[in-house]
Amino acid sequence: MATIFTRIINGEIPCYKIAEDENYFAFLDINPVKKGHTLVIPKVEDDYIFNLDDQTLAGLTLFAKKVAIAIQKAIPCKRVGVAVMGMEVPHTHIHLVPMESEGDLNFAKGKLKLEPSEMEAIAEKIRKAF
Ligand code: 5GP
């Protein structure tokens, strides 16, 4: 069965999309730890980032870099933090999180619950900067 992220790529489940190319896709995390928290995924399904073939992993990293640059332009922050966990969704994803301090990358802290209008406004800002 397709992963929830493949269903997002296919448009079966809505998302706040940031960017897409032939092989990769980026969209806002539905439960962000910070405003602008974005997920970057390969279109190919693999549960574990280090199972990806070299070319796919390299391409994912370069696509994430472009998204991170757009996030930093759109959302004031010191830098964009990177995390890979995959404890919840079995489809490789890179978390990109706008950071002001080290604690901003603590996923055990509470998540934000933003209104759809605010999520869309954030996505639009990042899309424009991409
Ligand atoms: P992880 O697998 O890295 O531990 O966490 C999965 C991440 O995916 C979480 O931050 C969670 O909020 C996010 N997530 C789970 N389901 C969905 C979804 O349906 N849509 C979006 N946009 N994010 C999701």
XYZ file of N, CA and C in Angstrom, residues 15-129:
345
model
N -2.044 18.904 0.895
C -0.878 19.379 1.635
C -0.640 20.839 1.281
N 0.240 21.474 2.049
C 0.680 22.824 1.732
C 2.007 22.659 0.981
N 1.866 22.584 -0.338
C 3.028 22.252 -1.179
C 3.975 23.435 -1.295
N 5.262 23.122 -1.266
C 6.300 24.142 -1.448
C 6.913 24.031 -2.840
N 7.337 22.837 -3.220
C 8.025 22.685 -4.504
C 8.035 21.211 -4.905
N 8.248 21.010 -6.204
C 8.272 19.642 -6.726
C 9.117 19.618 -7.985
N 9.850 18.536 -8.196
C 10.410 18.290 -9.524
C 10.144 16.835 -9.864
N 10.860 16.327 -10.835
C 10.570 14.968 -11.317
C 10.726 13.922 -10.221
N 11.692 14.147 -9.323
C 12.052 13.107 -8.351
C 11.792 13.451 -6.887
N 11.533 14.727 -6.598
C 11.444 15.162 -5.195
C 10.239 16.071 -4.982
N 9.863 16.209 -3.707
C 8.647 16.953 -3.364
C 8.868 17.570 -1.983
N 8.391 18.791 -1.792
C 8.511 19.453 -0.480
C 7.175 20.057 -0.084
N 6.836 19.941 1.195
C 5.547 20.429 1.698
C 5.678 20.701 3.186
N 4.777 21.541 3.709
C 4.840 21.871 5.139
C 4.474 20.677 5.999
N 5.196 20.506 7.112
C 4.803 19.507 8.113
C 3.482 19.955 8.729
N 2.554 19.031 8.838
C 1.205 19.367 9.315
C 1.206 19.751 10.805
N 2.184 19.249 11.544
C 2.333 19.589 12.968
C 3.720 20.181 13.201
N 3.908 21.432 12.775
C 5.257 22.008 12.785
C 5.804 22.241 14.194
N 7.118 22.073 14.341
C 7.757 22.465 15.596
C 8.063 23.967 15.568
N 8.190 24.525 14.364
C 8.354 25.973 14.170
C 7.621 26.363 12.886
N 7.206 27.611 12.792
C 6.566 28.069 11.564
C 7.547 27.921 10.406
N 7.111 27.267 9.345
C 7.973 27.057 8.184
C 8.600 25.663 8.147
N 8.339 24.865 9.183
C 8.844 23.482 9.240
C 8.358 22.725 7.988
N 9.332 22.268 7.223
C 9.031 21.677 5.908
C 9.609 20.272 5.815
N 8.923 19.406 5.083
C 9.420 18.058 4.819
C 9.836 17.956 3.357
N 10.973 17.340 3.112
C 11.455 17.133 1.746
C 11.592 15.627 1.536
N 10.986 15.138 0.463
C 10.939 13.677 0.276
C 11.317 13.295 -1.157
N 11.867 12.095 -1.307
C 12.014 11.559 -2.661
C 10.673 10.956 -3.083
N 10.414 10.961 -4.374
C 9.149 10.353 -4.815
C 9.203 8.832 -4.691
N 10.411 8.298 -4.775
C 10.549 6.858 -4.592
C 10.326 6.538 -3.108
N 9.600 5.445 -2.859
C 9.302 5.053 -1.466
C 10.451 4.226 -0.915
N 11.049 4.700 0.135
C 11.979 3.864 0.895
C 11.919 4.338 2.335
N 11.866 3.392 3.228
C 11.649 3.690 4.635
C 12.852 4.383 5.287
N 14.056 4.182 4.702
C 15.271 4.581 5.420
C 16.213 5.337 4.487
N 16.570 6.536 4.895
C 17.337 7.427 4.013
C 18.625 6.781 3.509
N 19.267 5.986 4.342
C 20.553 5.420 3.922
C 20.394 4.123 3.137
N 19.140 3.773 2.822
C 18.893 2.715 1.837
C 18.777 3.289 0.428
N 18.647 4.625 0.317
C 18.510 5.232 -1.009
C 19.794 5.015 -1.798
N 19.664 4.846 -3.107
C 20.885 4.752 -3.913
C 21.582 6.117 -3.902
N 22.858 6.123 -4.221
C 23.675 7.332 -4.078
C 23.097 8.513 -4.854
N 22.649 8.238 -6.066
C 22.151 9.325 -6.919
C 20.880 9.944 -6.319
N 20.000 9.110 -5.816
C 18.755 9.611 -5.228
C 19.042 10.403 -3.957
N 19.968 9.890 -3.137
C 20.325 10.592 -1.897
C 20.984 11.938 -2.206
N 21.887 11.948 -3.182
C 22.556 13.207 -3.546
C 21.525 14.208 -4.073
N 20.619 13.743 -4.915
C 19.587 14.627 -5.476
C 18.662 15.153 -4.395
N 18.325 14.290 -3.427
C 17.458 14.711 -2.318
C 18.139 15.824 -1.517
N 19.433 15.657 -1.275
C 20.177 16.654 -0.510
C 20.215 17.994 -1.249
N 20.442 17.954 -2.543
C 20.508 19.197 -3.321
C 19.141 19.869 -3.410
N 18.094 19.054 -3.523
C 16.741 19.624 -3.553
C 16.430 20.248 -2.189
N 16.803 19.567 -1.103
C 16.585 20.110 0.248
C 17.345 21.425 0.435
N 18.533 21.512 -0.158
C 19.309 22.752 -0.048
C 18.544 23.914 -0.684
N 17.973 23.691 -1.854
C 17.206 24.758 -2.520
C 16.006 25.174 -1.668
N 15.343 24.182 -1.079
C 14.181 24.484 -0.233
C 14.631 25.250 1.012
N 15.749 24.831 1.606
C 16.249 25.498 2.820
C 16.597 26.962 2.531
N 17.179 27.221 1.370
C 17.513 28.607 1.004
C 16.231 29.431 0.887
N 15.208 28.844 0.312
C 13.919 29.551 0.182
C 13.302 29.796 1.566
N 13.389 28.799 2.445
C 12.840 28.965 3.798
C 13.541 30.129 4.493
N 14.856 30.166 4.379
C 15.608 31.209 5.085
C 15.283 32.598 4.538
N 14.983 32.677 3.244
C 14.568 33.962 2.672
C 13.181 34.361 3.174
N 12.310 33.375 3.340
C 10.899 33.657 3.633
C 10.607 33.810 5.122
N 11.336 33.060 5.946
C 11.056 33.023 7.389
C 12.308 33.509 8.118
N 12.236 34.648 8.798
C 13.422 35.129 9.508
C 13.916 34.074 10.509
N 15.195 33.696 10.404
C 15.767 32.704 11.314
C 17.281 32.760 11.204
N 17.945 32.204 12.227
C 19.411 32.215 12.203
C 19.934 31.253 11.151
N 19.339 30.067 11.121
C 19.679 29.080 10.104
C 18.568 28.040 10.022
N 18.656 27.223 8.997
C 17.647 26.168 8.846
C 18.265 24.853 9.312
N 17.666 24.273 10.337
C 18.151 23.002 10.874
C 17.637 21.825 10.067
N 18.396 20.737 10.128
C 18.071 19.534 9.354
C 17.954 18.354 10.310
N 16.890 17.577 10.152
C 16.753 16.364 10.967
C 16.148 15.251 10.116
N 16.597 14.053 10.380
C 15.999 12.878 9.738
C 15.706 11.875 10.838
N 14.440 11.501 10.970
C 14.079 10.540 12.014
C 13.338 9.352 11.421
N 12.150 9.614 10.918
C 11.394 8.541 10.282
C 10.806 7.552 11.268
N 10.525 8.024 12.480
C 9.938 7.127 13.482
C 8.435 6.929 13.244
N 7.839 7.838 12.475
C 6.376 7.816 12.327
C 5.942 7.385 10.922
N 6.529 7.999 9.907
C 6.090 7.732 8.530
C 7.195 6.964 7.786
N 6.877 5.767 7.269
C 7.897 4.926 6.627
C 8.157 5.322 5.174
N 8.490 6.590 4.982
C 8.837 7.108 3.653
C 9.871 8.193 3.928
N 11.089 7.982 3.466
C 12.190 8.899 3.785
C 11.768 10.355 3.690
N 12.100 11.126 4.721
C 11.828 12.565 4.680
C 12.873 13.309 5.497
N 13.243 14.464 4.978
C 14.156 15.370 5.679
C 13.322 16.496 6.267
N 13.471 16.716 7.569
C 12.821 17.863 8.212
C 13.728 19.079 8.048
N 13.167 20.189 7.582
C 13.882 21.475 7.550
C 13.148 22.415 8.490
N 13.880 22.927 9.489
C 13.228 23.719 10.542
C 13.945 25.061 10.718
N 13.219 26.181 10.532
C 13.833 27.480 10.808
C 14.196 27.568 12.285
N 15.466 27.920 12.567
C 15.940 27.882 13.959
C 16.450 29.229 14.428
N 16.157 29.517 15.687
C 16.778 30.646 16.387
C 17.758 30.142 17.431
N 17.447 28.959 17.973
C 18.328 28.378 18.998
C 18.245 26.855 18.915
N 19.177 26.210 19.621
C 19.312 24.759 19.575
C 18.008 24.034 19.904
N 17.266 24.584 20.862
C 16.037 23.934 21.314
C 14.966 23.842 20.245
N 15.108 24.626 19.186
C 14.085 24.618 18.136
C 14.043 23.307 17.362
N 15.084 22.508 17.512
C 15.102 21.222 16.812
C 14.745 20.069 17.760
N 14.126 20.424 18.878
C 13.702 19.410 19.848
C 12.275 18.987 19.526
N 12.143 17.805 18.908
C 10.830 17.339 18.460
C 9.991 16.784 19.609
N 10.619 16.606 20.772
C 9.854 16.112 21.921
C 9.058 17.240 22.568
N 9.412 18.474 22.203
C 8.656 19.625 22.705
C 7.300 19.648 22.017
N 6.420 20.495 22.477
C 5.091 20.577 21.854
C 5.164 21.048 20.407
N 4.196 20.610 19.612
C 4.077 21.048 18.224
C 3.120 22.235 18.154
N 3.239 23.022 17.088
C 2.317 24.143 16.899
C 1.046 23.653 16.216
N -0.036 24.340 16.494
C -1.284 24.040 15.775
C -1.697 25.334 15.088
N -1.425 25.433 13.813
C -1.681 26.672 13.087
C -2.974 26.573 12.283
N -3.611 27.701 12.105
C -4.823 27.750 11.285
C -4.452 27.471 9.820
N -5.365 26.853 9.063
C -5.094 26.593 7.640
C -4.680 27.855 6.883
N -5.299 28.985 7.214
C -4.959 30.227 6.502
C -3.498 30.624 6.767
N -3.037 30.384 8.000
C -1.647 30.729 8.307
C -0.684 29.747 7.632
N -1.047 28.474 7.627
C -0.215 27.474 6.939
C -0.087 27.839 5.461
N -1.206 28.208 4.846
C -1.180 28.553 3.422
C -0.325 29.803 3.185
N -0.436 30.780 4.087
C 0.349 32.017 3.937
C 1.849 31.716 4.049
N 2.219 30.835 4.977
C 3.624 30.450 5.130
C 4.111 29.725 3.871
N 3.300 28.779 3.404
C 3.687 28.021 2.203
C 3.864 28.961 1.012
N 2.960 29.901 0.882
C 3.018 30.844 -0.244
C 4.320 31.674 -0.189
N 4.675 32.113 1.008
C 5.919 32.895 1.169
C 7.139 32.082 0.730
N 7.191 30.828 1.182
C 8.349 29.987 0.846
C 8.345 29.666 -0.652
N 7.162 29.378 -1.186
C 7.056 29.096 -2.637
C 7.605 30.265 -3.445
N 7.238 31.473 -3.037
C 7.674 32.670 -3.784
C 9.195 32.839 -3.719
N 9.788 32.392 -2.612
C 11.240 32.539 -2.438
C 12.010 31.412 -3.122
